[in-house]
Tab-separated table of C-alpha atoms and ligand atoms in Angstrom:
chain	number	residue	atom	x	y	z
K	6	MET	CA	125.374	153.316	-13.292
K	7	THR	CA	124.000	150.522	-11.140
K	8	LEU	CA	120.390	150.298	-12.159
K	9	ALA	CA	119.527	148.055	-9.240
K	10	LYS	CA	119.895	151.066	-6.975
K	11	SER	CA	117.806	153.425	-9.029
K	12	THR	CA	114.311	154.097	-7.827
K	13	ASN	CA	111.416	156.177	-8.949
K	14	THR	CA	109.563	155.841	-5.691
K	15	GLN	CA	109.951	158.404	-2.981
K	16	PRO	CA	113.073	157.773	-0.906
K	17	LEU	CA	112.400	157.104	2.769
K	18	PHE	CA	114.870	159.801	3.695
K	19	THR	CA	117.335	162.326	2.315
K	20	VAL	CA	120.589	163.095	4.092
K	21	VAL	CA	121.368	166.775	3.508
K	22	ILE	CA	125.043	167.653	3.999
K	23	PRO	CA	126.107	171.314	3.663
K	24	THR	CA	129.758	171.653	2.723
K	25	TYR	CA	132.424	174.240	2.307
K	26	ASN	CA	135.968	172.939	1.752
K	27	GLU	CA	135.346	169.457	3.077
K	28	ALA	CA	137.127	167.433	0.351
K	29	ASP	CA	139.116	165.327	2.822
K	30	ASN	CA	136.094	164.631	4.986
K	31	ILE	CA	133.438	163.995	2.331
K	32	ARG	CA	135.736	161.424	0.705
K	33	ILE	CA	135.527	159.414	3.918
K	34	LEU	CA	131.970	160.247	4.960
K	35	ILE	CA	130.028	159.228	1.848
K	36	PRO	CA	131.217	155.603	1.513
K	37	LYS	CA	131.106	155.175	5.279
K	38	LEU	CA	127.555	156.499	5.510
K	39	ILE	CA	126.322	154.303	2.669
K	40	ASN	CA	127.974	151.274	4.206
K	41	ILE	CA	126.389	151.917	7.595
K	42	LEU	CA	122.962	152.561	6.105
K	43	GLU	CA	123.022	149.389	4.044
K	44	LEU	CA	124.286	147.311	6.950
K	45	ASN	CA	121.227	148.539	8.815
K	46	GLY	CA	118.913	147.483	6.024
K	47	PHE	CA	118.310	150.881	4.442
K	48	SER	CA	118.712	151.217	0.685
K	49	ASN	CA	115.913	153.577	-0.305
K	50	PHE	CA	117.579	156.877	0.558
K	51	GLU	CA	119.189	159.882	-1.067
K	52	ILE	CA	122.346	161.803	-0.161
K	53	LEU	CA	122.287	165.463	-1.107
K	54	VAL	CA	125.438	167.527	-0.647
K	55	VAL	CA	124.903	171.279	-0.895
K	56	ASP	CA	128.268	172.814	-1.702
K	57	ASP	CA	129.064	176.511	-2.020
K	58	ASP	CA	131.563	176.089	-4.843
K	59	SER	CA	134.380	174.994	-2.518
K	60	PRO	CA	137.804	175.807	-3.975
K	61	ASP	CA	139.077	172.414	-2.788
K	62	GLY	CA	136.735	170.616	-5.185
K	63	THR	CA	134.392	169.028	-2.626
K	64	CYS	CA	131.589	168.853	-5.183
K	65	LEU	CA	133.785	167.108	-7.785
K	66	ILE	CA	134.469	164.334	-5.321
K	67	VAL	CA	130.768	163.962	-4.582
K	68	ARG	CA	130.033	163.782	-8.294
K	69	GLU	CA	132.580	161.002	-8.723
K	70	PHE	CA	130.617	158.985	-6.184
K	71	ALA	CA	127.390	160.004	-7.891
K	72	ASN	CA	128.615	158.514	-11.186
K	73	SER	CA	128.319	155.045	-9.770
K	74	ASP	CA	125.401	155.583	-7.388
K	75	ASN	CA	122.419	157.632	-8.474
K	76	ARG	CA	121.217	158.101	-4.913
K	77	ILE	CA	123.979	160.675	-4.474
K	78	ARG	CA	123.759	164.266	-5.687
K	79	CYS	CA	125.769	167.429	-5.312
K	80	LEU	CA	124.028	170.742	-5.570
K	81	LEU	CA	126.611	173.388	-6.461
K	82	ARG	CA	125.747	176.962	-5.516
K	83	ARG	CA	127.528	180.046	-6.704
K	84	ARG	CA	125.178	182.599	-5.184
K	85	ASN	CA	123.452	183.129	-1.824
K	86	LYS	CA	126.202	181.253	-0.090
K	87	GLY	CA	126.137	180.432	3.589
K	88	LEU	CA	125.319	177.545	5.890
K	89	ALA	CA	121.702	178.414	6.648
K	90	THR	CA	120.604	178.905	3.053
K	91	ALA	CA	122.505	175.756	2.075
K	92	ILE	CA	120.530	173.670	4.569
K	93	LEU	CA	117.260	175.264	3.521
K	94	ARG	CA	117.938	174.622	-0.158
K	95	GLY	CA	118.815	171.046	0.716
K	96	ILE	CA	115.564	170.567	2.618
K	97	ALA	CA	113.579	172.152	-0.201
K	98	TRP	CA	115.217	169.862	-2.803
K	99	ALA	CA	115.033	166.710	-0.742
K	100	ARG	CA	112.654	164.091	-2.089
K	101	GLY	CA	112.643	161.882	1.007
K	102	LYS	CA	109.773	161.577	3.446
K	103	TYR	CA	112.302	162.471	6.135
K	104	VAL	CA	115.270	164.795	5.930
K	105	VAL	CA	118.389	164.236	8.025
K	106	VAL	CA	120.702	167.253	8.281
K	107	MET	CA	124.324	166.576	9.242
K	108	ASP	CA	127.789	168.123	8.995
K	109	ALA	CA	130.358	166.742	6.581
K	110	ASP	CA	133.314	166.848	8.952
K	111	LEU	CA	132.626	163.582	10.820
K	112	GLN	CA	131.861	165.464	14.024
K	113	HIS	CA	128.407	164.010	13.553
K	114	PRO	CA	128.889	160.221	13.619
K	115	PRO	CA	127.272	158.568	10.575
K	116	GLU	CA	126.421	155.591	12.814
K	117	LEU	CA	123.653	157.729	14.239
K	118	VAL	CA	121.755	158.286	10.982
K	119	PRO	CA	119.997	154.869	10.964
K	120	LYS	CA	119.080	155.427	14.605
K	121	LEU	CA	117.490	158.794	13.834
K	122	VAL	CA	115.468	157.285	11.009
K	123	SER	CA	114.407	154.214	12.990
K	124	LYS	CA	113.341	156.400	15.867
K	125	ALA	CA	111.189	158.550	13.566
K	126	VAL	CA	109.604	155.522	11.941
K	127	SER	CA	108.930	153.666	15.201
K	128	THR	CA	107.637	156.617	17.233
K	129	GLY	CA	105.954	158.707	14.530
K	130	ALA	CA	107.971	161.722	15.699
K	131	ASP	CA	108.082	164.791	13.451
K	132	VAL	CA	111.538	165.793	14.652
K	133	VAL	CA	114.360	163.637	16.022
K	134	VAL	CA	117.264	165.571	17.495
K	135	ALA	CA	120.755	164.123	17.819
K	136	THR	CA	121.587	165.545	21.230
K	137	ARG	CA	124.806	166.093	23.122
K	138	TYR	CA	122.975	166.973	26.302
K	139	ALA	CA	120.933	163.904	27.211
K	140	PRO	CA	122.255	160.881	29.139
K	141	GLY	CA	124.603	158.983	26.835
K	142	GLY	CA	125.577	162.101	24.881
K	143	GLY	CA	128.542	164.436	25.218
K	144	VAL	CA	131.263	166.511	23.627
K	145	GLU	CA	134.857	165.603	23.006
K	146	GLY	CA	137.750	167.903	23.883
K	147	TRP	CA	135.785	171.072	24.596
K	148	SER	CA	137.115	173.693	26.990
K	149	ARG	CA	134.985	174.607	29.976
K	150	PHE	CA	134.403	177.955	28.307
K	151	ARG	CA	133.046	176.470	25.099
K	152	LEU	CA	130.768	174.164	27.073
K	153	LEU	CA	129.523	177.112	29.120
K	154	MET	CA	128.822	179.131	25.963
K	155	SER	CA	126.913	176.262	24.444
K	156	LYS	CA	124.820	175.710	27.567
K	157	THR	CA	124.136	179.438	27.906
K	158	ALA	CA	122.911	179.551	24.320
K	159	ILE	CA	120.535	176.674	25.068
K	160	LEU	CA	119.193	178.446	28.151
K	161	VAL	CA	118.688	181.698	26.231
K	162	SER	CA	116.934	179.821	23.472
K	163	LYS	CA	114.569	178.098	25.887
K	164	ILE	CA	113.626	181.393	27.540
K	165	LEU	CA	113.207	183.371	24.326
K	166	VAL	CA	111.975	180.727	21.903
K	167	PRO	CA	109.318	178.507	23.504
K	168	GLY	CA	109.264	176.022	20.606
K	169	THR	CA	112.764	174.876	21.600
K	170	LYS	CA	111.728	173.671	25.039
K	171	SER	CA	110.941	170.291	23.555
K	172	THR	CA	114.596	169.284	23.193
K	173	SER	CA	117.755	169.210	25.305
K	174	ASP	CA	119.860	170.414	22.348
K	175	PRO	CA	118.128	173.060	20.218
K	176	MET	CA	121.553	174.211	18.927
K	177	SER	CA	122.237	170.850	17.330
K	178	GLY	CA	123.198	170.874	13.663
K	179	PHE	CA	122.372	167.147	13.504
K	180	PHE	CA	118.692	166.257	13.352
K	181	LEU	CA	115.870	164.661	11.390
K	182	VAL	CA	112.614	166.326	10.325
K	183	LYS	CA	109.564	165.023	8.591
K	184	LYS	CA	109.510	166.930	5.337
K	185	SER	CA	105.729	167.470	5.433
K	186	ILE	CA	105.950	169.747	8.489
K	187	ILE	CA	108.360	172.127	6.771
K	188	ASP	CA	107.214	175.100	4.789
K	189	PRO	CA	110.490	176.459	3.350
K	190	SER	CA	108.887	179.808	2.564
K	191	LEU	CA	108.216	180.326	6.287
K	192	LEU	CA	111.814	179.773	7.317
K	193	ARG	CA	114.182	182.724	7.379
K	194	PRO	CA	117.694	181.662	6.435
K	195	ARG	CA	119.204	184.574	8.360
K	196	GLY	CA	119.799	182.511	11.445
K	197	TYR	CA	122.007	179.530	10.874
K	198	LYS	CA	120.542	177.608	13.822
K	199	ILE	CA	118.012	176.017	11.536
K	200	LEU	CA	116.717	173.584	14.131
K	201	MET	CA	115.702	176.442	16.442
K	202	GLU	CA	113.890	178.066	13.511
K	203	ILE	CA	112.078	174.845	12.625
K	204	LEU	CA	111.062	174.154	16.222
K	205	GLU	CA	109.553	177.619	16.569
K	206	LYS	CA	107.823	177.844	13.219
K	207	SER	CA	106.724	174.363	12.228
K	208	PRO	CA	103.594	172.555	13.334
K	209	TYR	CA	105.335	169.608	14.992
K	210	GLN	CA	103.700	167.463	17.597
K	211	LYS	CA	106.324	165.048	18.713
K	212	VAL	CA	110.047	165.465	19.229
K	213	GLU	CA	112.332	162.547	20.054
K	214	GLU	CA	116.040	162.478	20.790
K	215	VAL	CA	119.014	160.219	20.250
K	216	PRO	CA	122.169	160.973	22.264
K	217	TYR	CA	125.614	161.139	20.646
K	218	THR	CA	129.110	162.429	21.264
K	219	PHE	CA	130.194	165.448	19.223
K	220	ARG	CA	133.675	164.459	18.094
K	221	ASN	CA	136.738	166.516	17.295
K	222	ARG	CA	137.245	167.507	13.696
K	223	ALA	CA	139.585	165.167	11.802
K	224	TYR	CA	140.476	167.417	8.841
K	225	GLY	CA	139.930	171.052	7.933
K	226	LYS	CA	138.674	173.712	10.285
K	227	SER	CA	135.432	175.115	11.623
K	228	LYS	CA	133.868	177.920	9.608
K	229	LEU	CA	131.779	179.226	12.439
K	230	GLY	CA	133.457	181.932	14.502
K	231	ALA	CA	132.667	184.541	17.136
K	232	LYS	CA	130.182	186.255	14.844
K	233	THR	CA	127.886	183.264	15.184
K	234	ILE	CA	127.215	184.229	18.808
K	235	ILE	CA	125.840	187.603	17.713
K	236	ASP	CA	123.951	185.968	14.855
K	237	PHE	CA	122.432	183.535	17.301
K	238	LEU	CA	121.280	186.296	19.666
K	239	ILE	CA	119.687	188.316	16.869
K	240	HIS	CA	118.095	185.172	15.516
K	241	ALA	CA	116.667	184.155	18.914
K	242	MET	CA	115.294	187.671	19.427
K	243	THR	CA	113.609	187.832	16.054
K	244	LEU	CA	112.029	184.436	16.692
K	245	SER	CA	110.983	185.281	20.214
K	246	PRO	CA	107.345	185.919	21.117
K	247	LEU	CA	108.618	187.259	24.449
K	248	VAL	CA	110.608	189.984	22.672
K	249	ARG	CA	107.614	190.833	20.462
K	250	PHE	CA	105.338	190.841	23.492
K	251	ALA	CA	107.665	193.232	25.305
K	252	SER	CA	107.932	195.558	22.281
K	253	VAL	CA	104.171	195.794	21.951
K	254	GLY	CA	103.925	196.238	25.716
K	255	ALA	CA	106.419	199.109	25.572
K	256	LEU	CA	104.480	200.837	22.779
K	257	GLY	CA	101.224	200.183	24.627
K	258	ALA	CA	102.693	201.748	27.752
K	259	VAL	CA	103.639	204.891	25.829
K	260	LEU	CA	100.122	205.039	24.408
K	261	ASN	CA	98.649	204.476	27.869
K	262	LEU	CA	100.609	207.405	29.310
K	263	THR	CA	99.946	209.652	26.308
K	264	ILE	CA	96.182	209.149	26.551
K	265	MET	CA	96.285	209.712	30.279
K	266	ALA	CA	98.331	212.909	29.894
K	267	LEU	CA	95.967	214.217	27.207
K	268	LEU	CA	92.892	213.535	29.311
K	269	LEU	CA	94.492	215.176	32.345
K	270	LEU	CA	95.297	218.204	30.205
K	271	LEU	CA	91.657	218.315	29.165
K	272	GLY	CA	90.731	218.389	32.837
K	273	ALA	CA	89.518	214.805	33.293
K	274	PRO	CA	89.689	213.327	36.801
K	275	ILE	CA	92.825	211.277	37.519
K	276	ASP	CA	90.983	207.963	37.970
K	277	LEU	CA	89.102	208.279	34.693
K	278	ALA	CA	92.250	209.310	32.803
K	279	SER	CA	94.108	206.352	34.286
K	280	ILE	CA	91.428	203.805	33.405
K	281	ALA	CA	90.939	205.180	29.877
K	282	GLY	CA	94.692	204.998	29.278
K	283	ILE	CA	94.722	201.413	30.507
K	284	GLU	CA	91.750	200.244	28.405
K	285	ILE	CA	92.855	201.850	25.164
K	286	SER	CA	96.335	200.410	25.507
K	287	ILE	CA	94.826	196.972	26.180
K	288	LEU	CA	92.864	197.136	22.932
K	289	PHE	CA	95.973	198.312	21.078
K	290	ASN	CA	98.088	195.516	22.577
K	291	PHE	CA	95.448	192.941	21.746
K	292	ILE	CA	95.422	193.842	18.066
K	293	PHE	CA	99.219	193.689	17.831
K	294	HIS	CA	99.414	190.414	19.761
K	295	GLU	CA	96.820	188.953	17.389
K	296	TYR	CA	98.573	189.893	14.170
K	297	TRP	CA	102.210	190.043	15.175
K	298	THR	CA	103.295	188.699	18.559
K	299	PHE	CA	101.601	185.336	18.233
K	300	LYS	CA	101.344	185.611	14.420
K	301	THR	CA	97.840	184.412	14.169
K	302	ASN	CA	95.523	184.163	11.300
K	303	LEU	CA	93.633	181.964	13.668
K	304	GLU	CA	90.164	181.033	12.638
K	305	GLU	CA	88.968	180.340	16.132
K	306	ASN	CA	86.778	183.131	17.475
K	307	TRP	CA	88.844	186.227	18.323
K	308	LEU	CA	86.161	187.437	20.725
K	309	ARG	CA	87.081	184.637	23.100
K	310	ARG	CA	90.691	185.807	23.026
K	311	LEU	CA	89.708	189.454	23.482
K	312	TRP	CA	87.675	188.490	26.503
K	313	THR	CA	90.290	186.177	28.041
K	314	TYR	CA	92.995	188.757	27.308
K	315	HIS	CA	91.033	191.252	29.399
K	316	LEU	CA	90.634	188.668	32.125
K	317	SER	CA	94.297	187.750	31.980
K	318	SER	CA	95.291	191.414	32.049
K	319	LEU	CA	93.162	191.968	35.121
K	320	GLY	CA	96.171	191.451	37.381
K	321	GLY	CA	98.086	194.020	35.318
K	322	ILE	CA	95.143	196.447	35.238
K	323	ILE	CA	94.598	196.290	38.976
K	324	THR	CA	98.344	196.504	39.623
K	325	THR	CA	98.714	199.545	37.396
K	326	PHE	CA	95.753	201.344	38.917
K	327	THR	CA	96.641	200.444	42.517
K	328	VAL	CA	100.280	201.421	42.180
K	329	MET	CA	99.224	204.723	40.588
K	330	LYS	CA	96.700	205.343	43.370
K	331	ALA	CA	99.049	204.362	46.185
K	332	THR	CA	102.055	206.332	44.947
K	333	THR	CA	99.997	209.483	44.302
K	334	MET	CA	98.119	209.259	47.596
K	335	LEU	CA	101.352	208.798	49.497
K	336	GLY	CA	102.703	211.746	47.547
K	337	LEU	CA	105.628	209.659	46.293
K	338	LEU	CA	104.983	210.213	42.595
K	339	GLY	CA	102.796	212.268	40.302
K	340	PRO	CA	99.897	210.473	38.565
K	341	LEU	CA	101.798	209.849	35.325
K	342	ALA	CA	104.916	208.519	37.054
K	343	GLY	CA	102.734	206.367	39.295
K	344	GLN	CA	100.937	204.963	36.290
K	345	ALA	CA	104.291	204.252	34.592
K	346	LEU	CA	105.543	202.332	37.606
K	347	GLY	CA	102.289	200.387	37.715
K	348	ILE	CA	102.610	199.426	34.039
K	349	VAL	CA	106.091	198.035	34.539
K	350	THR	CA	105.007	196.045	37.588
K	351	GLY	CA	102.126	194.373	35.804
K	352	PHE	CA	104.119	193.271	32.750
K	353	ALA	CA	105.760	189.932	33.606
K	354	ALA	CA	102.668	188.201	34.950
K	355	ASN	CA	100.748	189.420	31.930
K	356	TYR	CA	103.113	187.746	29.455
K	357	ILE	CA	102.974	184.380	31.148
K	358	VAL	CA	99.206	184.379	31.469
K	359	SER	CA	98.721	185.575	27.869
K	360	LEU	CA	100.961	182.931	26.380
K	361	ASP	CA	99.457	180.102	28.407
K	362	LYS	CA	95.805	181.023	28.693
K	363	VAL	CA	94.970	183.283	25.780
K	364	TRP	CA	96.930	182.353	22.675
K	365	ARG	CA	98.355	178.877	23.431
K	366	ARG	CA	95.020	177.098	23.007
K	367	SER	CA	94.268	178.654	19.626
K	368	ILE	CA	97.795	178.017	18.406
K	369	LEU	CA	97.584	174.340	19.390
K	370	ASN	CA	94.235	173.971	17.638
K	371	GLU	CA	95.667	175.581	14.539
K	372	ILE	CA	98.643	173.202	14.591
K	373	LYS	CA	96.317	170.213	14.815
K	374	LYS	CA	94.321	171.451	11.845
K	375	ARG	CA	97.430	172.048	9.732
K	376	ARG	CA	98.666	168.566	10.558
K	377	ILE	CA	95.440	166.976	9.516
K	378	SER	CA	95.470	168.791	6.188
K	379	ALA	CA	99.212	168.008	5.686
K	380	SER	CA	98.691	164.282	6.298
K	381	SER	CA	95.753	164.078	3.931
K	382	GLU	CA	97.777	165.572	1.062
H	21	GDD	N1	127.312	175.045	1.908
H	21	GDD	C1	127.923	175.565	2.972
H	21	GDD	N2	128.131	176.919	3.022
H	21	GDD	N3	128.308	174.772	3.999
H	21	GDD	C2	128.935	175.329	5.056
H	21	GDD	C3	129.180	176.707	5.154
H	21	GDD	C4	128.755	177.535	4.068
H	21	GDD	O1	128.925	178.748	4.070
H	21	GDD	N4	129.810	176.946	6.350
H	21	GDD	C5	129.946	175.734	6.960
H	21	GDD	N5	129.438	174.771	6.163
H	21	GDD	C6	129.376	173.322	6.446
H	21	GDD	C7	130.717	172.728	6.811
H	21	GDD	O2	131.439	172.331	5.684
H	21	GDD	C8	130.295	171.540	7.673
H	21	GDD	O3	129.927	170.434	6.901
H	21	GDD	C9	129.050	172.083	8.395
H	21	GDD	O4	128.546	173.127	7.589
H	21	GDD	C10	129.350	172.617	9.801
H	21	GDD	O5	130.337	173.615	9.720
H	21	GDD	P1	131.509	173.713	10.806
H	21	GDD	O6	132.332	174.873	10.408
H	21	GDD	O7	132.197	172.402	10.972
H	21	GDD	O8	130.660	174.079	12.100
H	21	GDD	P2	130.989	173.787	13.625
H	21	GDD	O9	131.560	172.413	13.812
H	21	GDD	O10	131.753	174.922	14.183
H	21	GDD	O11	129.509	173.859	14.245
H	21	GDD	C11	128.682	172.717	14.259
H	21	GDD	O12	128.336	172.431	15.568
H	21	GDD	C12	127.486	173.378	16.193
H	21	GDD	C13	127.212	172.952	17.604
H	21	GDD	O13	128.294	173.203	18.382
H	21	GDD	C14	127.419	172.923	13.399
H	21	GDD	O14	126.750	171.676	13.294
H	21	GDD	C15	126.466	173.891	14.015
H	21	GDD	O15	125.238	173.884	13.278
H	21	GDD	C16	126.208	173.472	15.441
H	21	GDD	O16	125.363	174.419	16.061
H	22	MN	MN1	132.244	171.075	12.489
């Protein structure tokens, strides 16, 4: 063991490499990565391979390297296998101030690792994404179809998961994060697009990017198949405040119509029944948006949000009522059908205004507070 390389101080960064049957690649990657890092003046780092008991002995090879360099470790897992949990375990175990996540198969050029770290250090960014989709980046040997799929996934992610708007490549498996912004217990390893998960759930303030070219695989084959598309869609939907907002809205609409129908049955005038249905559903929606859609245990005064939510829903309220009035007066629809049409019409504007004007401010304040307490730890 070379004692000169041992260190008790916190490493500047940990490179987490998930592996499954990457013996041929890891053999090349580890010495190459160390060489590149040292040439760039980095010696205080850690390399953590998280291997799911690969039959080809990937972990044994890593441990051979580890025998002569105590900055290298292999974490062998026999349970809870899978890429997402491997990365999460790696991040949780990492001792570095920063964590770089990269693939073992040389599709992620090791030359980029010092650039990711330097960028984080020089800019103070919380996340640095190695991107294929910024000027200077690209992909090698992809069919038009694969490129289209990748770009579609990015578009879907930006619409459904607002936290991913801050990068041109939220699907990247190659990125750096500041360990202090990660709370592993908050991350759900179901989705294997860990970066998307981190961008939506972590209190980051600054994201930077470094472009690179995603190379062809030298040895072995990809483990990610068609199922990953479905996994990605489910993952994006479960992360999405838009999907939660729509679900609450749908329930609220049912409640709205139920109350209105009940009041009509009891002989209430149409206008009163309509307005009561609207107001009760607004209160119902507000409570669910507070505790679920925008996942707040926000300390900032909820009365402000209740008030601004009413204001922001005003467009929706007026739309609902007017559409109901107009369609019933013109004899096009009955009162309940008119109200239903009005509810649908008012929905889209309501989401945008709620996200931007009602909850965004509190969420940003909360993020600031969490950062301050994280940096004073
Ligand atoms: N521990 C562990 N367990 N590692 C795994 C597993 C697993 O079940 N499955 C894959 N890996 C490792 C591989 O050994 C490799 O180091 C890395 O995860 C990526 O796996 P690949 O199979 O090479 O994935 P890919 O090249 O198809 O996809 C890559 O590019 C995508 C963008 O197009 C990944 O980086 C994706 O995260 C990325 O979205
Ligand atoms: Mn790969």
